[in-house]
Amino acid sequence: MTIGAVALQHPSPTFHNVQGVICREVQNVLPIIGTLTVLEATADAQEQLVDEALALDGEESTDGEKRIKEGDPYGAVLWPAAWSTANFLLTKPNFINNLSSMSVLELGTGTGLVSLAVAMAGARRVVATDYEPLALSLVDYAAKNLENSIQIPIEKQLLDLCDLDTPLPKGFDLVVAADIMYEPKTGMAMAHRVVEALQNNSQVVVGDSPGRAGRPAFLRTLQDLGVRGEFEDAIGMTCSGPRHDLICGKDSKSVSDVPQELPVAILHLEPKSLQKIR
């Protein structure tokens, strides 16, 4: 299988203003659809978003419009598992051969690469969710202004995957999430969401980059809930855009000056994977 670069830099970067956040274009090469462009916050914009996030935590104060509502600026930049998850969906025959009849729900969409990819590839319905409004604005802007080949509107919905009192929308053939398990809390919550999706008769695909603290908690909780599943190794690519130190630590394996191959893990579960609920 040929692996395309997850982030192809423009010789002269093109910038866009989304809710007052200056973003740069990041091009992604994927099977079937070719080049897909998403937006991520520039270095200066990341600094502003981090300041807003810290202000919400009571550590600092900031003036002006608040673009970060829940204290999470991570979705304003692209992460490796998004490309790998989209690549997985666009190379597996059981998905690509049936995508035109499938409805897809994405949890924690961030820059929206997965939602945009399946929409471009012809999915019947796509709903992107996140608990940060800025992430949904990035997806909406890219779909309407950067990707003319999308034939259906990408629906957007505010949803906190950790708020287990709020049920997932039903009626989806596929529930997908990429790079959302940054901490044990989100890993455990994602395990509950996987079970919920399986109970709703949805297939589930979860992509995760190396070193995420939430993956062990995710797998333990998933097993406790009666579902056995194993991540499979997949080839991804590092991202090469600027990252604020509080968004991506200096020792992170997700980012490099030049895109490099990166081992990414993909979990695919079908409703029959659900054995029991304790």
CSV table of N, CA, C and O in Angstrom, one decimal, residues 118-188:
chain,number,residue,atom,x,y,z
A,118,VAL,N,-14.5,11.1,4.3
A,118,VAL,CA,-15.6,10.2,4.0
A,118,VAL,C,-16.7,10.9,3.2
A,118,VAL,O,-17.4,10.3,2.4
A,119,ALA,N,-16.9,12.2,3.5
A,119,ALA,CA,-17.8,12.9,2.7
A,119,ALA,C,-17.4,13.1,1.3
A,119,ALA,O,-18.2,12.9,0.3
A,120,MET,N,-16.1,13.3,1.0
A,120,MET,CA,-15.6,13.4,-0.3
A,120,MET,C,-15.6,12.1,-1.0
A,120,MET,O,-15.8,12.0,-2.2
A,121,ALA,N,-15.5,11.0,-0.3
A,121,ALA,CA,-15.5,9.7,-0.9
A,121,ALA,C,-17.0,9.2,-1.2
A,121,ALA,O,-17.1,8.1,-1.7
A,122,GLY,N,-18.0,9.9,-0.7
A,122,GLY,CA,-19.3,9.6,-1.1
A,122,GLY,C,-20.2,9.0,-0.1
A,122,GLY,O,-21.2,8.4,-0.4
A,123,ALA,N,-19.9,9.2,1.2
A,123,ALA,CA,-20.8,8.7,2.3
A,123,ALA,C,-22.2,9.3,2.1
A,123,ALA,O,-22.3,10.4,1.7
A,124,ARG,N,-23.2,8.5,2.5
A,124,ARG,CA,-24.6,9.0,2.4
A,124,ARG,C,-24.8,10.1,3.4
A,124,ARG,O,-25.6,11.1,3.1
A,125,ARG,N,-24.3,10.1,4.6
A,125,ARG,CA,-24.5,11.1,5.6
A,125,ARG,C,-23.3,11.2,6.5
A,125,ARG,O,-22.7,10.1,6.9
A,126,VAL,N,-22.9,12.4,6.9
A,126,VAL,CA,-21.7,12.5,7.8
A,126,VAL,C,-22.1,13.6,8.8
A,126,VAL,O,-22.6,14.7,8.5
A,127,VAL,N,-21.9,13.2,10.1
A,127,VAL,CA,-22.1,14.1,11.2
A,127,VAL,C,-20.8,14.2,12.0
A,127,VAL,O,-20.3,13.2,12.5
A,128,ALA,N,-20.2,15.4,12.1
A,128,ALA,CA,-19.0,15.7,12.8
A,128,ALA,C,-19.4,16.3,14.2
A,128,ALA,O,-20.2,17.2,14.3
A,129,THR,N,-18.8,15.7,15.3
A,129,THR,CA,-19.1,16.2,16.6
A,129,THR,C,-17.8,16.6,17.3
A,129,THR,O,-16.8,16.0,17.1
A,130,ASP,N,-17.9,17.6,18.2
A,130,ASP,CA,-16.8,18.0,19.1
A,130,ASP,C,-17.4,18.8,20.2
A,130,ASP,O,-18.6,19.2,20.1
A,131,TYR,N,-16.7,18.9,21.3
A,131,TYR,CA,-17.2,19.7,22.4
A,131,TYR,C,-16.7,21.2,22.3
A,131,TYR,O,-17.1,22.0,23.1
A,132,GLU,N,-15.8,21.4,21.4
A,132,GLU,CA,-15.4,22.8,21.1
A,132,GLU,C,-16.0,23.4,19.9
A,132,GLU,O,-15.8,22.8,18.8
A,133,PRO,N,-16.7,24.5,19.9
A,133,PRO,CA,-17.3,25.0,18.7
A,133,PRO,C,-16.3,25.4,17.7
A,133,PRO,O,-16.6,25.3,16.5
A,134,LEU,N,-15.1,25.8,18.1
A,134,LEU,CA,-14.1,26.2,17.1
A,134,LEU,C,-13.8,25.0,16.1
A,134,LEU,O,-13.6,25.2,14.9
A,135,ALA,N,-13.7,23.8,16.7
A,135,ALA,CA,-13.5,22.6,15.8
A,135,ALA,C,-14.5,22.5,14.7
A,135,ALA,O,-14.3,22.2,13.6
A,136,LEU,N,-15.8,22.6,15.2
A,136,LEU,CA,-16.9,22.5,14.2
A,136,LEU,C,-16.8,23.6,13.2
A,136,LEU,O,-17.2,23.4,12.0
A,137,SER,N,-16.4,24.8,13.6
A,137,SER,CA,-16.2,25.9,12.6
A,137,SER,C,-15.1,25.6,11.6
A,137,SER,O,-15.3,25.9,10.4
A,138,LEU,N,-14.0,25.0,12.0
A,138,LEU,CA,-13.0,24.6,11.1
A,138,LEU,C,-13.5,23.6,10.1
A,138,LEU,O,-13.2,23.7,8.9
A,139,VAL,N,-14.2,22.6,10.5
A,139,VAL,CA,-14.8,21.6,9.6
A,139,VAL,C,-15.7,22.3,8.6
A,139,VAL,O,-15.7,22.1,7.4
A,140,ASP,N,-16.6,23.1,9.1
A,140,ASP,CA,-17.6,23.8,8.3
A,140,ASP,C,-16.9,24.7,7.2
A,140,ASP,O,-17.3,24.7,6.0
A,141,TYR,N,-15.9,25.4,7.6
A,141,TYR,CA,-15.2,26.3,6.7
A,141,TYR,C,-14.5,25.5,5.6
A,141,TYR,O,-14.6,25.9,4.4
A,142,ALA,N,-13.9,24.5,6.0
A,142,ALA,CA,-13.1,23.7,5.0
A,142,ALA,C,-14.1,23.0,4.0
A,142,ALA,O,-13.9,23.0,2.8
A,143,ALA,N,-15.2,22.5,4.5
A,143,ALA,CA,-16.2,21.9,3.7
A,143,ALA,C,-16.8,22.8,2.6
A,143,ALA,O,-17.0,22.5,1.5
A,144,LYS,N,-17.0,24.1,3.1
A,144,LYS,CA,-17.7,25.0,2.2
A,144,LYS,C,-16.8,25.8,1.3
A,144,LYS,O,-17.2,26.3,0.3
A,145,ASN,N,-15.5,26.0,1.7
A,145,ASN,CA,-14.6,26.9,1.0
A,145,ASN,C,-13.4,26.2,0.4
A,145,ASN,O,-12.8,26.8,-0.5
A,146,LEU,N,-13.1,25.0,0.8
A,146,LEU,CA,-11.8,24.4,0.3
A,146,LEU,C,-12.1,23.1,-0.4
A,146,LEU,O,-11.2,22.6,-1.2
A,147,GLU,N,-13.2,22.4,-0.3
A,147,GLU,CA,-13.4,21.1,-0.9
A,147,GLU,C,-14.7,21.2,-1.8
A,147,GLU,O,-15.8,20.9,-1.3
A,148,ASN,N,-14.6,21.5,-3.0
A,148,ASN,CA,-15.7,21.7,-3.9
A,148,ASN,C,-16.3,20.3,-4.3
A,148,ASN,O,-17.5,20.3,-4.8
A,149,SER,N,-15.6,19.2,-4.0
A,149,SER,CA,-16.1,17.9,-4.5
A,149,SER,C,-17.1,17.3,-3.5
A,149,SER,O,-17.6,16.2,-3.7
A,150,ILE,N,-17.3,17.9,-2.3
A,150,ILE,CA,-18.2,17.4,-1.3
A,150,ILE,C,-19.6,17.6,-1.8
A,150,ILE,O,-20.0,18.8,-2.0
A,151,GLN,N,-20.4,16.5,-2.0
A,151,GLN,CA,-21.7,16.6,-2.5
A,151,GLN,C,-22.8,16.7,-1.5
A,151,GLN,O,-24.0,17.0,-1.8
A,152,ILE,N,-22.5,16.4,-0.2
A,152,ILE,CA,-23.5,16.5,0.9
A,152,ILE,C,-23.0,17.4,1.9
A,152,ILE,O,-21.8,17.6,2.1
A,153,PRO,N,-23.9,18.1,2.6
A,153,PRO,CA,-23.5,18.9,3.8
A,153,PRO,C,-23.0,18.1,4.9
A,153,PRO,O,-23.6,17.0,5.2
A,154,ILE,N,-21.9,18.5,5.5
A,154,ILE,CA,-21.5,17.8,6.7
A,154,ILE,C,-22.2,18.4,7.9
A,154,ILE,O,-22.1,19.6,8.2
A,155,GLU,N,-23.0,17.6,8.6
A,155,GLU,CA,-23.7,18.1,9.7
A,155,GLU,C,-22.8,18.2,10.9
A,155,GLU,O,-21.8,17.5,11.0
A,156,LYS,N,-23.1,19.2,11.8
A,156,LYS,CA,-22.2,19.4,12.9
A,156,LYS,C,-23.1,19.4,14.2
A,156,LYS,O,-24.2,19.9,14.2
A,157,GLN,N,-22.5,18.9,15.3
A,157,GLN,CA,-23.2,18.8,16.5
A,157,GLN,C,-22.2,18.9,17.7
A,157,GLN,O,-21.2,18.2,17.7
A,158,LEU,N,-22.5,19.8,18.6
A,158,LEU,CA,-21.7,19.9,19.9
A,158,LEU,C,-22.0,18.6,20.7
A,158,LEU,O,-23.2,18.3,21.0
A,159,LEU,N,-21.0,17.9,21.1
A,159,LEU,CA,-21.1,16.7,21.9
A,159,LEU,C,-19.8,16.4,22.7
A,159,LEU,O,-18.7,16.4,22.1
A,160,ASP,N,-20.0,16.3,24.0
A,160,ASP,CA,-18.9,16.0,24.8
A,160,ASP,C,-18.9,14.5,25.0
A,160,ASP,O,-19.7,13.9,25.7
A,161,LEU,N,-17.9,13.8,24.5
A,161,LEU,CA,-17.9,12.3,24.6
A,161,LEU,C,-17.7,11.8,26.0
A,161,LEU,O,-18.0,10.7,26.4
A,162,CYS,N,-17.2,12.7,26.9
A,162,CYS,CA,-17.0,12.3,28.3
A,162,CYS,C,-18.3,12.5,29.1
A,162,CYS,O,-18.4,12.1,30.3
A,163,ASP,N,-19.3,13.2,28.6
A,163,ASP,CA,-20.6,13.4,29.2
A,163,ASP,C,-21.5,12.2,28.9
A,163,ASP,O,-22.3,12.2,28.0
A,164,LEU,N,-21.3,11.2,29.7
A,164,LEU,CA,-22.0,9.9,29.4
A,164,LEU,C,-23.5,10.0,29.7
A,164,LEU,O,-24.2,9.0,29.3
A,165,ASP,N,-24.0,11.0,30.3
A,165,ASP,CA,-25.4,11.2,30.5
A,165,ASP,C,-26.1,11.7,29.2
A,165,ASP,O,-27.3,11.6,29.1
A,166,THR,N,-25.3,12.2,28.2
A,166,THR,CA,-25.8,12.5,26.9
A,166,THR,C,-25.6,11.4,25.9
A,166,THR,O,-24.4,11.1,25.6
A,167,PRO,N,-26.6,10.8,25.5
A,167,PRO,CA,-26.4,9.6,24.6
A,167,PRO,C,-25.9,10.0,23.2
A,167,PRO,O,-26.1,11.1,22.7
A,168,LEU,N,-25.3,9.1,22.6
A,168,LEU,CA,-24.8,9.3,21.2
A,168,LEU,C,-26.1,9.3,20.3
A,168,LEU,O,-27.1,8.6,20.5
A,169,PRO,N,-26.0,10.1,19.2
A,169,PRO,CA,-27.1,10.0,18.2
A,169,PRO,C,-27.2,8.6,17.6
A,169,PRO,O,-26.1,7.9,17.5
A,170,LYS,N,-28.3,8.1,17.4
A,170,LYS,CA,-28.5,6.7,16.9
A,170,LYS,C,-28.7,6.7,15.3
A,170,LYS,O,-28.9,7.8,14.7
A,171,GLY,N,-28.7,5.5,14.8
A,171,GLY,CA,-29.0,5.4,13.4
A,171,GLY,C,-27.8,5.5,12.5
A,171,GLY,O,-27.9,5.8,11.3
A,172,PHE,N,-26.5,5.3,13.0
A,172,PHE,CA,-25.3,5.4,12.2
A,172,PHE,C,-24.7,4.1,11.9
A,172,PHE,O,-24.6,3.2,12.8
A,173,ASP,N,-24.3,3.9,10.7
A,173,ASP,CA,-23.6,2.6,10.3
A,173,ASP,C,-22.2,2.5,10.9
A,173,ASP,O,-21.7,1.5,11.2
A,174,LEU,N,-21.6,3.7,11.1
A,174,LEU,CA,-20.2,3.7,11.5
A,174,LEU,C,-20.0,4.9,12.5
A,174,LEU,O,-20.4,6.0,12.2
A,175,VAL,N,-19.3,4.6,13.6
A,175,VAL,CA,-18.9,5.6,14.6
A,175,VAL,C,-17.4,5.6,14.6
A,175,VAL,O,-16.8,4.5,14.7
A,176,VAL,N,-16.8,6.7,14.4
A,176,VAL,CA,-15.3,6.8,14.2
A,176,VAL,C,-14.7,7.9,15.1
A,176,VAL,O,-15.4,8.9,15.4
A,177,ALA,N,-13.5,7.6,15.6
A,177,ALA,CA,-12.8,8.6,16.4
A,177,ALA,C,-11.3,8.5,16.2
A,177,ALA,O,-10.8,7.4,16.0
A,178,ALA,N,-10.6,9.6,16.2
A,178,ALA,CA,-9.2,9.6,16.0
A,178,ALA,C,-8.5,10.5,16.9
A,178,ALA,O,-8.8,11.7,17.0
A,179,ASP,N,-7.4,10.0,17.6
A,179,ASP,CA,-6.6,10.8,18.5
A,179,ASP,C,-7.4,11.6,19.5
A,179,ASP,O,-7.3,12.9,19.6
A,180,ILE,N,-8.2,10.9,20.2
A,180,ILE,CA,-9.0,11.6,21.3
A,180,ILE,C,-8.6,11.1,22.7
A,180,ILE,O,-9.0,11.7,23.7
A,181,MET,N,-7.7,10.1,22.8
A,181,MET,CA,-7.4,9.5,24.1
A,181,MET,C,-6.1,10.1,24.7
A,181,MET,O,-5.1,9.4,24.9
A,182,TYR,N,-6.1,11.4,25.0
A,182,TYR,CA,-5.0,12.1,25.5
A,182,TYR,C,-4.7,11.9,27.0
A,182,TYR,O,-3.6,12.1,27.5
A,183,GLU,N,-5.8,11.4,27.7
A,183,GLU,CA,-5.6,11.2,29.1
A,183,GLU,C,-6.6,10.0,29.5
A,183,GLU,O,-7.5,9.7,28.7
A,184,PRO,N,-6.3,9.4,30.6
A,184,PRO,CA,-7.1,8.3,31.0
A,184,PRO,C,-8.6,8.6,31.0
A,184,PRO,O,-9.4,7.7,30.7
A,185,LYS,N,-9.0,9.8,31.4
A,185,LYS,CA,-10.4,10.1,31.5
A,185,LYS,C,-11.1,10.0,30.1
A,185,LYS,O,-12.2,9.4,30.0
A,186,THR,N,-10.5,10.5,29.1
A,186,THR,CA,-11.1,10.3,27.8
A,186,THR,C,-11.0,8.9,27.2
A,186,THR,O,-11.9,8.5,26.5
A,187,GLY,N,-9.9,8.2,27.6
A,187,GLY,CA,-9.9,6.8,27.2
A,187,GLY,C,-11.0,6.0,27.8
A,187,GLY,O,-11.6,5.2,27.1
A,188,MET,N,-11.3,6.1,29.1
A,188,MET,CA,-12.4,5.4,29.8
A,188,MET,C,-13.7,5.8,29.2
A,188,MET,O,-14.6,4.9,28.9
